[in-house]
């Protein structure tokens, strides 16, 4: 599996969502961004210079910036929510929480790409809705 193969699968998925893949492409090859309902979803096909023949596929969605209030309670609830997630994770990177699906690209197929996009978008939207309802005022409105 290489970037061309990953790109074909991603762009086929985007077409299936009735989205123009060219409009979703990022600044670099192997990057896409798509809005699905109220979730922003980023898709990436990438490798590392130290291992140029090994490719990875990632789907990621920002959920919310780390709040200034009730952060310990929110982190505990996120961990408990993550237990019920299938094929995705909740992670923290910098000042944000994200829903993430990451895997090696070897053996990747169309169904897996479709499901990863659907799951990440669903969980991102679901987490934000439930947590912003449970913890009103803990953070500003979703901006990413």
CSV table of C-alpha atoms in Angstrom, one decimal:
chain,number,residue,atom,x,y,z
A,1,UNK,CA,0.0,0.0,0.0
A,2,UNK,CA,1.3,3.4,-0.9
A,3,UNK,CA,0.0,7.0,-1.0
A,4,UNK,CA,-1.6,6.5,-4.4
A,5,UNK,CA,-3.5,3.5,-3.1
A,6,UNK,CA,-4.6,5.3,0.1
A,7,UNK,CA,-5.6,8.4,-1.9
A,8,UNK,CA,-7.8,6.3,-4.2
A,9,UNK,CA,-9.6,4.7,-1.3
A,10,UNK,CA,-10.1,8.1,0.5
A,11,UNK,CA,-11.4,9.9,-2.5
A,12,UNK,CA,-13.8,7.0,-3.3
A,13,UNK,CA,-15.2,7.3,0.2
A,14,UNK,CA,-15.5,11.1,-0.2
A,15,UNK,CA,-17.4,10.6,-3.5
A,16,UNK,CA,-19.7,8.2,-1.7
A,17,UNK,CA,-20.5,11.0,0.8
A,18,UNK,CA,-21.4,13.2,-2.2
A,19,UNK,CA,-18.4,15.4,-1.6
A,20,UNK,CA,-15.9,16.6,-4.2
A,21,UNK,CA,-12.6,15.1,-3.2
A,22,UNK,CA,-10.7,17.9,-4.9
A,23,UNK,CA,-12.4,20.5,-2.6
A,24,UNK,CA,-11.3,18.4,0.4
A,25,UNK,CA,-7.6,18.1,-0.4
A,26,UNK,CA,-5.1,19.7,2.0
A,27,UNK,CA,-2.0,21.6,1.3
A,28,UNK,CA,0.1,18.4,1.2
A,29,UNK,CA,-0.5,15.2,-0.8
A,30,UNK,CA,-2.3,12.7,1.4
A,31,UNK,CA,-4.3,15.2,3.4
A,32,UNK,CA,-8.1,15.9,3.2
A,33,UNK,CA,-10.6,17.7,5.4
A,34,UNK,CA,-14.3,17.2,5.2
A,35,UNK,CA,-17.3,18.5,7.2
A,36,UNK,CA,-19.7,15.8,8.1
A,37,UNK,CA,-22.8,17.1,9.9
A,38,UNK,CA,-21.3,19.1,12.7
A,39,UNK,CA,-17.9,17.4,12.8
A,40,UNK,CA,-14.7,18.4,11.0
A,41,UNK,CA,-12.9,15.2,9.9
A,42,UNK,CA,-9.3,15.1,8.8
A,43,UNK,CA,-7.9,12.2,6.8
A,44,UNK,CA,-4.2,11.5,6.3
A,45,UNK,CA,-2.1,9.0,4.4
A,46,UNK,CA,1.5,9.3,5.6
A,47,UNK,CA,4.8,7.7,6.1
A,48,UNK,CA,8.0,8.5,7.9
A,49,UNK,CA,11.4,9.4,6.3
A,50,UNK,CA,13.0,6.6,8.4
A,51,UNK,CA,10.6,4.0,6.9
A,52,UNK,CA,9.4,5.4,3.6
A,53,UNK,CA,7.8,2.1,2.4
A,54,UNK,CA,5.6,1.8,5.5
A,55,UNK,CA,2.3,3.9,5.1
A,56,UNK,CA,-0.3,4.8,7.7
A,57,UNK,CA,-3.9,5.8,7.4
A,58,UNK,CA,-5.4,8.2,10.0
A,59,UNK,CA,-8.8,9.7,10.5
A,60,UNK,CA,-9.1,12.4,13.2
A,61,UNK,CA,-11.7,14.9,14.4
A,62,UNK,CA,-11.3,17.7,17.0
A,63,UNK,CA,-13.9,17.4,19.7
A,64,UNK,CA,-13.1,20.4,21.9
A,65,UNK,CA,-10.3,22.4,23.3
A,66,UNK,CA,-9.2,21.4,26.8
A,67,UNK,CA,-11.5,23.2,29.1
A,68,UNK,CA,-10.4,25.5,31.9
A,69,UNK,CA,-13.1,24.2,34.3
A,70,UNK,CA,-13.9,20.6,35.5
A,71,UNK,CA,-11.1,19.2,33.4
A,72,UNK,CA,-10.5,16.2,35.7
A,73,UNK,CA,-14.1,15.2,35.6
A,74,UNK,CA,-14.3,15.6,31.8
A,75,UNK,CA,-11.1,13.5,31.4
A,76,UNK,CA,-12.7,10.7,33.5
A,77,UNK,CA,-15.9,10.9,31.5
A,78,UNK,CA,-14.0,10.8,28.2
A,79,UNK,CA,-12.1,7.7,29.3
A,80,UNK,CA,-15.4,6.0,30.3
A,81,UNK,CA,-17.0,7.0,27.0
A,82,UNK,CA,-14.0,5.7,25.1
A,83,UNK,CA,-14.7,2.2,26.5
A,84,UNK,CA,-17.9,2.1,24.4
A,85,UNK,CA,-16.2,3.3,21.2
A,86,UNK,CA,-15.6,0.8,18.4
A,87,UNK,CA,-12.6,1.2,16.1
A,88,UNK,CA,-11.6,4.6,17.4
A,89,UNK,CA,-9.9,6.2,20.4
A,90,UNK,CA,-10.1,9.5,22.3
A,91,UNK,CA,-6.8,11.3,22.6
A,92,UNK,CA,-5.3,14.5,23.7
A,93,UNK,CA,-2.8,16.4,21.5
A,94,UNK,CA,-1.7,19.8,22.5
A,95,UNK,CA,-4.7,21.8,23.8
A,96,UNK,CA,-7.4,19.7,22.2
A,97,UNK,CA,-9.2,16.4,22.6
A,98,UNK,CA,-9.7,14.4,19.4
A,99,UNK,CA,-11.4,11.2,18.2
A,100,UNK,CA,-8.8,9.2,16.3
A,101,UNK,CA,-8.6,6.1,14.1
A,102,UNK,CA,-5.0,5.2,13.2
A,103,UNK,CA,-3.7,2.1,11.5
A,104,UNK,CA,-1.0,0.8,9.2
A,105,UNK,CA,-2.2,1.0,5.6
A,106,UNK,CA,-1.2,-2.5,4.7
A,107,UNK,CA,-4.3,-4.4,3.9
A,108,UNK,CA,-6.5,-1.3,4.1
A,109,UNK,CA,-9.7,-1.7,2.0
A,110,UNK,CA,-12.7,0.5,1.0
A,111,UNK,CA,-15.0,-0.7,3.8
A,112,UNK,CA,-12.4,0.1,6.5
A,113,UNK,CA,-11.9,3.6,5.1
A,114,UNK,CA,-15.7,4.2,5.0
A,115,UNK,CA,-16.2,2.9,8.5
A,116,UNK,CA,-13.3,4.9,10.0
A,117,UNK,CA,-14.7,8.1,8.5
A,118,UNK,CA,-18.3,7.3,9.7
A,119,UNK,CA,-17.1,6.3,13.2
A,120,UNK,CA,-14.9,9.3,13.8
A,121,UNK,CA,-17.5,11.7,12.6
A,122,UNK,CA,-20.2,10.1,14.7
A,123,UNK,CA,-18.2,9.8,17.9
A,124,UNK,CA,-16.9,13.4,17.5
A,125,UNK,CA,-20.4,14.8,17.2
A,126,UNK,CA,-21.7,12.5,19.9
A,127,UNK,CA,-19.0,13.4,22.5
A,128,UNK,CA,-19.3,17.1,21.9
A,129,UNK,CA,-23.1,17.0,22.2
A,130,UNK,CA,-23.1,15.0,25.4
A,131,UNK,CA,-20.2,16.8,27.1
A,132,UNK,CA,-21.3,20.3,26.2
A,133,UNK,CA,-24.7,19.4,27.6
A,134,UNK,CA,-23.3,17.8,30.8
A,135,UNK,CA,-20.7,20.5,31.3
A,136,UNK,CA,-22.3,23.8,30.1
A,137,UNK,CA,-20.0,26.7,30.4
A,138,UNK,CA,-16.8,24.6,30.8
A,139,UNK,CA,-15.4,25.8,27.5
A,140,UNK,CA,-16.2,28.1,24.6
A,141,UNK,CA,-18.3,26.9,21.6
A,142,UNK,CA,-16.6,24.4,19.3
A,143,UNK,CA,-14.5,26.4,16.8
A,144,UNK,CA,-12.4,23.8,15.0
